Amino acid sequence: MINHNLFAALRAAFPAESGTGMDQTAIETEHGLRYSWRDIDRATAMLANLLASLALPAGARIAVQVDKSVEAMMLYLATLRAGYVFLPLNTAYQTAEIEYFIGNAEPAVVVCSSKNFGWVSKLAFQAGTQNVFTLDDDRSGSLLQRAAQCSDQHEVARVAEDDLAAILYTSGTTGRSKGAMLSHRNLLSNAQVLHDYWGWKRGDVLIHALPIFHVHGLFVALHGALLNGSKMIWFLTFDAAAVVKKLPEATVFMGVPTLYSRLLAEPGLTREACANMRLFVAGSAPLLIETFNVWQQRTGHTIVERYGMSETVMLTSNPYHPEAGQPRGGTAGLVLPGVSLQVTGEGGSVLPDNEIGGIEVKGPNVFSGYWRMPEKTAEEFTADGFFKTGDVGRIDEHGYLVIVGRSKDLIISGGYNVYPAEIEGYINDMPGVLESALVGVPHPDFGEVGIALVVAKAGCAVDAGRIVAELKAKLANFKIPKLCFVLQELPRNAMGKVQKNLLREQYRTRFIKVVGG
Ligand code: MCA
């Protein structure tokens, strides 16, 4: 009987046991540290045996908030290998966020950095978690110490294809994050489609410079390389100059638009530097047509933009193979094989090409729902099983998806989703605050950032600096409004709804030069 464990499929792509393949370099870090395929196999076996030794219940969640490292990636693979559910958490999350995630997911194991061990372990033990380990990006911490005593032989746990492999929290307009439940089949089916669609081939080398606590870096980039048995050049953090230096040794790069605009600011980014490259993929936020065009002129390569979500992994992509078509700047490309996508209008009617409506999707890559939120899940699916993405777009006359906006009040900042409702909720709870509005405005580096507008209660005075300082103590740094203003009132329409569009217009040029008036 087939073992539907995603790790089994990834492991099958490692070099053959016979010969020297397994001793070849699988991962080379920016500092020149090398890990062979055998190192990955042994380390994931030892970590899987450590998890197995804890006598965890089936479906146990392994929550991980650690700095990016090869060992952190191995912990992800070991969690799959052992048949448990991986729960990656953004390293920027603070106590308020972590307390919510641990309370909601009730992980059996929490792995955190040693600098956060004090407060994270307290929250974890209070929530009933019995196992808390530390892991740092210098390969220190209790997790590896304990794993070092475990066997490096491990039989990959047998799972059914719809068994959970990961939970990824994604916020929503209501502000409370929801755990998107992704199965082994969701992840493997998508990785297999992308493997063919992007032409992964022998000898490919991936530059991995994304965080591994979100879909882009943890699934799209990592699974792409591993499912192809490809070497990765592994960056712990993104450094544009260092990435440019490594381009001649690689063939594939994936990034959010901010990474591309930062690479363009590097004088070393030339056609010669990119001569060995064959594929540049962008996603997680809209790629400006200017970036698409300048990249093409500068490097001779056309960026392949794709569209996905935490709930669905990848849905559409611009074509890579010429016979499938040409990449079209400003579009999210064509629907991926196996995915059904429709654009619907009022009442759920499917719209013809070029008419703008809500994007709905179905496919083996689409999640089963939100963790312990059956009602919320039911709201997000149509009667015939399409998932309502919350994004708004149209299919153009060539079949390319053009995303024109988001029905959710969402800001995508440097590739991270920022939900105004969450931040507004915290500001509104502050003493003296009557109401607030967080709006997204263009930003040359992050694409879009939040600006907070706050109204004080009658007779109260509020200080913008204090508001930001209080938010910084509670929330991830990327969510903190880049500017905060106290206003007499917020603009409202006849229905009394805050007109965020007017606020966006009023503050639109705060970070960008306005060319020509
Ligand atoms: C850092 N800062 C940010 C952001 N990142 N502010 C707004 N938005 C951001 N994204 C701020 C920090 O708060 C800090 O401010 C200052 O910048 C420096 O922080 P640092 O961490 O050093 O920043 P960085 O290293 O320059 O990070 C920028 C970055 C990072 C490399 C673009 O944001 C990044 O890796 N983004 C990729 C996110 C990603 O992987 N998205 C995929 C999600 P202060 O000093 O004031 O605190 S998956 C997804 O979206 C879907 C499913 C998909 O289709 O992929």
XYZ file of C-alpha atoms and ligand atoms in Angstrom:
572
model
C 0.000 0.000 0.000
C 1.350 3.465 -0.895
C 2.562 5.552 2.002
C 1.005 8.968 1.351
C 3.481 10.671 3.668
C 4.866 13.740 1.865
C 8.285 12.972 3.348
C 8.304 9.578 1.623
C 7.906 11.312 -1.747
C 10.615 13.874 -0.954
C 12.963 11.147 0.338
C 12.442 9.129 -2.849
C 14.028 11.987 -4.792
C 17.273 11.827 -2.768
C 20.227 10.295 -4.644
C 20.382 6.468 -4.724
C 21.845 4.781 -1.624
C 24.383 2.989 -3.803
C 27.295 5.087 -5.007
C 28.382 8.441 -3.631
C 25.225 10.408 -4.369
C 24.056 10.473 -0.775
C 27.348 12.041 0.272
C 26.981 14.919 -2.178
C 26.080 18.380 -0.937
C 22.335 18.885 -0.528
C 22.534 22.220 1.260
C 25.277 24.812 1.335
C 24.724 27.783 3.628
C 25.770 31.322 2.776
C 28.619 30.798 5.254
C 29.866 27.748 3.348
C 28.556 25.099 5.752
C 27.646 21.934 3.810
C 25.061 19.236 4.543
C 24.936 16.048 2.475
C 21.780 14.148 1.560
C 22.863 11.542 4.085
C 23.077 14.261 6.759
C 19.465 15.231 5.999
C 18.318 11.612 6.082
C 20.105 10.843 9.374
C 19.185 14.105 11.114
C 15.507 13.890 10.182
C 15.494 10.254 11.358
C 17.001 11.213 14.728
C 14.581 14.113 15.171
C 11.648 11.895 14.129
C 12.758 9.293 16.680
C 12.919 12.010 19.348
C 9.324 13.020 18.550
C 8.270 9.366 18.491
C 9.881 8.844 21.932
C 7.512 11.421 23.476
C 4.491 9.122 23.040
C 2.458 11.932 21.450
C -1.177 11.428 20.418
C -1.920 10.942 16.697
C -2.248 14.293 14.954
C -0.157 16.041 17.607
C 0.872 19.567 16.655
C 4.568 20.555 16.748
C 4.673 24.356 17.084
C 7.934 25.951 15.997
C 9.034 29.563 16.387
C 12.763 29.601 15.684
C 15.152 31.597 13.505
C 15.664 30.125 10.051
C 18.302 27.396 9.953
C 18.972 24.129 8.190
C 18.114 22.356 11.455
C 14.761 24.180 11.593
C 14.054 22.902 8.103
C 15.068 19.392 9.209
C 12.620 19.649 12.129
C 9.868 20.332 9.581
C 10.869 17.254 7.570
C 11.155 15.169 10.759
C 7.636 16.209 11.798
C 6.321 14.983 8.437
C 8.459 11.841 8.703
C 7.062 11.070 12.166
C 3.489 11.688 10.977
C 2.761 14.736 13.141
C 1.424 18.203 12.253
C 3.916 21.040 11.721
C 2.875 24.475 12.984
C 5.359 27.157 11.889
C 5.132 30.551 13.601
C 6.568 33.823 12.312
C 9.646 34.734 14.357
C 8.319 38.298 14.679
C 5.218 37.197 16.640
C 5.118 38.552 20.191
C 3.458 37.274 23.388
C -0.126 38.260 22.456
C 0.066 36.366 19.168
C 1.921 33.324 20.522
C -0.484 33.036 23.449
C -3.371 32.893 20.976
C -1.753 30.316 18.686
C -0.734 27.983 21.523
C -4.174 28.299 23.106
C -5.909 27.619 19.797
C -3.695 24.822 18.464
C -2.817 23.158 21.789
C 0.520 21.820 20.503
C 2.029 18.755 22.189
C 5.493 20.147 21.505
C 6.787 23.715 21.263
C 10.238 24.515 19.897
C 11.485 28.060 20.421
C 14.715 30.029 20.396
C 16.651 30.028 23.660
C 16.253 33.824 23.928
C 12.451 33.380 24.037
C 12.426 30.237 26.168
C 11.427 32.086 29.341
C 8.128 33.514 28.159
C 7.300 30.917 25.513
C 7.717 27.958 27.869
C 5.559 29.703 30.476
C 2.742 30.213 27.932
C 3.167 26.650 26.654
C 3.092 24.959 30.061
C 0.076 27.070 31.073
C -1.706 25.843 27.938
C -0.930 22.215 28.777
C 2.023 21.629 26.465
C 4.393 19.180 28.143
C 7.387 19.336 25.824
C 9.258 22.574 25.161
C 12.648 22.485 23.441
C 15.056 25.156 22.252
C 16.743 25.434 18.854
C 19.043 28.277 17.757
C 20.470 29.078 14.358
C 23.987 28.159 15.566
C 22.880 24.501 15.945
C 22.640 24.784 19.744
C 19.670 24.101 21.996
C 18.016 21.226 23.843
C 16.248 19.809 20.769
C 19.458 18.716 19.030
C 21.053 17.617 22.302
C 18.158 15.241 22.875
C 18.011 14.112 19.227
C 21.727 13.302 19.274
C 20.922 10.389 21.580
C 18.338 8.940 19.150
C 18.842 6.408 16.401
C 19.474 7.601 12.854
C 17.307 4.785 11.503
C 13.601 5.577 11.186
C 10.768 4.027 9.230
C 8.678 6.841 7.700
C 5.301 6.917 9.475
C 2.423 5.680 7.360
C -0.274 8.315 6.839
C -3.425 8.607 4.761
C -3.358 11.265 2.042
C -5.904 13.426 3.844
C -4.054 13.289 7.160
C -2.863 16.711 8.313
C 0.725 17.659 7.536
C 0.708 21.295 8.633
C -1.397 24.080 10.080
C -0.631 27.599 8.885
C -2.261 30.497 10.665
C -3.653 33.183 8.467
C -5.476 36.191 9.835
C -8.806 37.392 8.627
C -10.871 40.525 8.549
C -12.213 39.649 11.980
C -8.628 39.877 13.202
C -8.418 36.515 14.939
C -6.079 34.181 13.053
C -7.419 30.959 11.609
C -5.390 27.758 11.281
C -5.433 26.575 7.663
C -5.268 22.766 7.784
C -3.095 21.366 4.980
C -2.922 17.633 4.289
C -0.114 15.536 2.848
C -2.110 15.386 -0.392
C -2.651 19.164 -0.544
C 1.095 19.722 -0.333
C 2.363 16.805 -2.414
C -0.120 17.244 -5.270
C 0.828 20.918 -5.558
C 4.565 20.211 -5.380
C 4.217 17.631 -8.162
C 2.263 20.038 -10.394
C 4.812 22.837 -9.872
C 7.712 20.416 -10.451
C 6.503 19.885 -14.031
C 5.043 23.339 -14.621
C 8.288 25.136 -13.779
C 10.491 22.607 -15.568
C 12.572 21.426 -12.595
C 15.394 19.331 -14.013
C 18.616 17.508 -13.088
C 21.340 19.899 -11.998
C 18.968 22.638 -10.833
C 20.240 24.610 -7.833
C 17.854 26.759 -5.766
C 18.804 29.907 -3.879
C 16.578 29.769 -0.780
C 16.427 33.210 0.849
C 12.847 33.239 2.191
C 11.571 32.608 5.731
C 10.428 29.015 6.332
C 7.368 29.831 8.435
C 5.148 30.655 5.456
C 3.966 28.847 2.343
C 6.366 30.512 -0.077
C 9.601 29.476 1.611
C 8.438 26.346 3.459
C 6.437 24.676 0.694
C 6.839 26.278 -2.754
C 10.628 26.779 -2.623
C 11.661 23.941 -0.302
C 9.438 21.217 -1.800
C 10.454 22.355 -5.297
C 14.130 21.703 -4.598
C 13.713 18.550 -2.485
C 11.238 16.875 -4.861
C 13.838 17.365 -7.581
C 16.778 16.187 -5.492
C 18.249 19.654 -6.044
C 20.971 21.354 -4.045
C 19.980 24.499 -2.139
C 22.123 27.533 -1.399
C 20.640 28.448 1.952
C 20.419 32.022 3.293
C 19.414 32.486 6.932
C 18.280 36.022 6.132
C 17.905 37.869 2.843
C 20.933 39.932 1.854
C 20.635 41.261 -1.701
C 24.387 41.662 -2.329
C 25.129 38.159 -1.026
C 22.353 36.636 -3.165
C 23.670 38.398 -6.295
C 27.106 36.867 -5.646
C 25.589 33.363 -5.582
C 23.464 33.695 -8.757
C 26.223 32.288 -11.014
C 26.116 29.036 -8.961
C 22.321 28.646 -9.113
C 19.494 28.145 -11.593
C 16.285 28.927 -9.636
C 15.308 31.812 -7.327
C 11.975 32.531 -5.631
C 11.065 35.720 -3.822
C 8.446 38.251 -2.845
C 8.480 41.494 -4.881
C 10.478 43.307 -2.170
C 13.348 40.880 -2.748
C 13.306 41.628 -6.467
C 13.313 45.394 -5.973
C 16.204 45.074 -3.519
C 18.151 42.892 -5.975
C 17.583 45.529 -8.670
C 19.243 48.074 -6.370
C 22.433 45.981 -6.518
C 24.931 47.143 -9.194
C 26.197 43.541 -9.339
C 22.874 42.359 -10.750
C 23.849 42.019 -14.393
C 23.064 39.726 -17.313
C 26.381 38.006 -16.694
C 25.534 37.383 -13.047
C 22.255 35.779 -14.191
C 23.684 33.817 -17.140
C 23.425 30.482 -15.306
C 19.906 31.139 -13.993
C 16.848 29.696 -15.740
C 13.875 30.549 -13.474
C 12.875 33.523 -11.340
C 9.528 33.111 -9.527
C 7.669 35.892 -7.701
C 4.612 35.817 -5.479
C 2.995 36.545 -2.089
C 2.268 40.114 -3.191
C 1.571 41.819 -6.518
C 4.700 42.293 -8.660
C 4.700 45.838 -10.080
C 4.805 45.891 -13.871
C 7.749 48.283 -13.553
C 9.713 45.665 -11.604
C 8.744 42.996 -14.174
C 9.910 45.188 -17.069
C 13.109 46.522 -15.482
C 14.104 42.977 -14.431
C 13.655 41.753 -17.985
C 15.741 44.597 -19.432
C 18.451 44.317 -16.789
C 18.911 40.538 -16.615
C 17.366 39.185 -19.804
C 15.098 36.989 -17.660
C 11.315 37.218 -17.420
C 9.982 36.814 -13.896
C 7.300 34.105 -13.593
C 4.644 35.486 -11.274
C 2.301 33.024 -9.555
C -0.649 33.302 -7.146
C -1.471 31.223 -4.099
C -2.666 31.309 -0.525
C -1.953 29.589 2.770
C -5.311 27.821 2.339
C -4.571 26.547 -1.167
C -0.822 26.604 -1.817
C -0.376 27.593 -5.486
C -3.381 28.207 -7.745
C -2.116 29.904 -10.895
C 1.236 30.657 -12.475
C 2.560 32.382 -15.512
C 3.836 29.726 -17.912
C 7.483 28.671 -17.920
C 7.439 26.273 -20.894
C 7.071 28.313 -24.159
C 4.496 25.847 -25.493
C 2.252 26.733 -22.536
C 2.405 30.445 -23.402
C 4.325 33.578 -22.478
C 4.560 35.168 -19.018
C 2.392 38.290 -18.988
C 3.450 41.054 -16.590
C 0.725 42.285 -14.286
C -1.067 38.947 -14.341
C -1.018 35.947 -11.988
C -0.863 33.639 -15.008
C -2.872 30.582 -16.001
C -4.785 28.187 -13.769
C -2.489 25.329 -12.744
C -3.272 21.789 -13.922
C -5.782 20.124 -11.580
C -7.075 23.414 -10.186
C -10.584 24.688 -11.001
C -10.969 28.452 -10.781
C -14.061 30.575 -11.355
C -14.847 34.260 -11.062
C -18.306 34.858 -9.658
C -20.632 37.829 -9.356
C -23.659 38.574 -7.221
C -25.383 35.434 -6.020
C -22.490 33.253 -7.076
C -23.136 33.426 -10.817
C -20.032 32.509 -12.848
C -18.915 35.552 -14.879
C -17.619 35.582 -18.456
C -14.028 36.594 -19.298
C -12.921 40.087 -18.346
C -15.725 40.616 -15.882
C -14.505 41.361 -12.365
C -15.747 39.211 -9.498
C -14.798 37.015 -6.569
C -12.154 34.327 -7.229
C -13.237 30.833 -6.154
C -11.146 27.666 -6.411
C -11.313 23.913 -6.097
C -8.620 21.251 -6.317
C -6.494 18.635 -4.497
C -4.306 21.510 -3.260
C -7.208 23.316 -1.528
C -7.290 22.867 2.239
C -10.031 21.063 4.123
C -10.788 23.987 6.429
C -9.787 26.028 9.438
C -8.619 24.339 12.632
C -11.592 23.899 15.054
C -13.667 26.510 13.182
C -16.310 24.462 11.332
C -18.731 27.373 11.029
C -16.094 29.736 9.637
C -14.995 26.969 7.249
C -18.559 26.434 6.018
C -18.881 30.158 5.281
C -15.808 30.094 3.060
C -16.942 27.277 0.739
C -19.774 27.351 -1.812
C -22.396 24.617 -1.861
C -20.543 22.933 -4.737
C -17.218 22.931 -2.930
C -15.419 26.004 -4.268
C -13.267 27.905 -1.751
C -13.934 31.651 -1.738
C -10.440 33.169 -1.761
C -11.601 36.663 -0.811
C -9.585 38.028 -3.744
C -11.178 39.932 -6.607
C -10.125 39.551 -10.222
C -10.941 38.668 -13.804
C -9.821 36.122 -16.397
C -8.516 38.005 -19.449
C -9.120 37.032 -23.080
C -5.980 34.860 -23.066
C -7.078 32.958 -19.967
C -4.678 34.806 -17.643
C -5.886 35.709 -14.142
C -5.645 39.403 -13.305
C -6.075 40.116 -9.596
C -7.550 43.569 -9.192
C -7.892 43.750 -5.460
C -8.985 42.047 -2.330
C -12.454 42.059 -0.879
C -10.835 41.563 2.489
C -9.430 44.676 4.116
C -5.877 43.371 3.682
C -2.442 45.009 3.455
C 0.410 42.894 2.000
C 3.630 44.366 3.317
C 6.918 42.937 2.077
C 5.053 39.704 1.410
C 3.453 39.485 4.843
C -0.323 39.746 5.243
C -1.348 42.511 7.653
C -5.010 42.622 8.643
C -6.137 46.104 9.733
C -8.916 44.694 11.945
C -6.301 43.026 14.183
C -4.256 46.184 14.688
C -7.346 48.446 14.965
C -8.616 46.123 17.687
C -5.499 46.656 19.791
C -5.497 50.451 19.241
C -9.195 50.752 20.098
C -8.559 48.964 23.414
C -6.022 51.603 24.437
C -7.122 54.179 27.055
C -8.549 57.376 25.583
C -9.015 55.955 22.094
C -12.465 56.257 20.514
C -11.706 54.552 17.173
C -8.989 53.951 14.606
C -8.413 52.982 10.994
C -5.346 51.275 9.523
C -4.939 51.856 5.788
C -2.345 50.626 3.297
C -0.272 53.111 1.315
C 2.405 52.496 -1.351
C 5.969 51.978 -0.094
C 9.078 51.787 -2.299
C 10.587 48.820 -0.419
C 7.721 46.845 1.107
C 5.235 47.598 -1.674
C 2.554 48.633 0.796
C 2.665 49.573 4.489
C 0.043 50.484 7.111
C -0.658 53.964 8.397
C -2.818 54.307 11.533
C -5.377 57.115 11.961
C -6.668 57.454 15.520
C -9.530 59.495 17.065
C -9.476 60.245 20.812
C -12.534 60.064 23.066
C -14.067 63.423 23.916
C -11.980 65.153 26.548
C -9.127 62.649 26.186
C -5.714 63.159 24.673
C -3.866 60.320 22.955
C -0.252 60.320 21.851
C 0.665 58.744 18.502
C 4.152 57.758 19.709
C 2.733 55.947 22.707
C 0.223 54.107 20.557
C 2.998 52.776 18.319
C 5.165 51.879 21.325
C 2.310 49.920 22.890
C 1.687 48.054 19.627
C 5.400 47.221 19.325
C 5.286 45.539 22.715
C 2.430 43.286 21.592
C 2.611 42.622 17.876
C 5.022 41.408 15.221
C 7.267 44.214 13.983
C 6.098 44.035 10.367
C 2.516 44.790 11.505
C 3.428 48.039 13.289
C 2.035 51.088 11.455
C 4.890 52.965 9.810
C 3.108 56.247 10.645
C 0.372 57.124 13.147
C -1.736 60.306 13.205
C -4.366 61.510 15.673
C -7.347 63.046 13.836
C -10.423 64.910 15.014
C -12.626 62.421 13.149
C -12.576 59.717 10.475
C -14.332 60.339 7.126
C -17.626 58.436 6.893
C -20.117 57.839 4.104
C -23.884 58.274 4.393
C -24.120 54.776 5.895
C -21.675 55.802 8.602
C -18.947 53.460 7.228
C -15.366 54.738 7.533
C -14.178 55.748 4.064
C -10.754 54.098 4.042
C -10.428 54.890 0.355
C -10.352 58.624 1.165
C -7.744 58.038 3.854
C -5.648 55.933 1.458
C -5.815 58.745 -1.101
C -4.966 61.396 1.469
C -1.820 59.567 2.679
C -0.895 57.821 -0.576
C 2.242 59.851 -1.255
C 3.751 59.662 2.228
C 6.474 57.248 1.130
C 6.676 57.601 -2.615
C 7.737 60.376 -4.940
C 4.808 61.587 -7.024
C 6.042 61.965 -10.600
C 4.371 64.701 -12.599
C 2.009 66.235 -10.092
C 10.696 43.807 7.992
N 10.127 44.980 8.291
C 8.965 45.084 7.670
C 8.848 43.910 6.922
N 9.938 43.124 7.138
N 8.024 46.054 7.684
C 6.944 45.852 6.918
N 6.762 44.743 6.152
C 7.693 43.760 6.146
N 7.496 42.656 5.411
C 10.655 46.009 9.187
C 10.885 45.496 10.559
O 9.717 45.707 11.346
C 12.019 46.362 11.034
O 11.459 47.571 11.433
C 12.822 46.633 9.770
O 11.924 46.396 8.679
C 14.001 45.725 9.621
O 13.560 44.422 9.929
P 14.257 43.183 9.203
O 13.638 41.918 9.672
O 15.738 43.350 9.272
O 13.751 43.418 7.754
P 14.304 42.717 6.474
O 15.306 41.676 6.790
O 14.688 43.829 5.589
O 12.983 41.976 5.952
C 12.356 42.398 4.785
C 12.003 41.132 4.016
C 11.064 40.262 4.910
C 13.284 40.331 3.686
C 11.264 41.539 2.743
O 9.907 41.031 5.181
C 10.707 38.974 4.215
O 11.454 38.002 4.249
N 9.504 38.947 3.582
C 9.068 37.691 2.945
C 7.796 37.245 3.609
C 7.305 35.914 3.038
O 8.020 34.921 3.005
N 6.049 35.954 2.535
C 5.428 34.765 1.987
C 4.123 34.477 2.740
P 11.764 48.078 12.923
O 13.245 48.166 13.024
O 11.044 49.385 13.001
O 11.182 46.995 13.808
S 3.268 33.059 2.004
C 2.164 33.876 1.037
O 2.052 35.098 1.135
C 1.303 33.206 0.028
C 0.697 31.918 0.520
C 2.139 32.967 -1.233
O 1.485 32.965 -2.326
O 3.374 32.890 -1.166
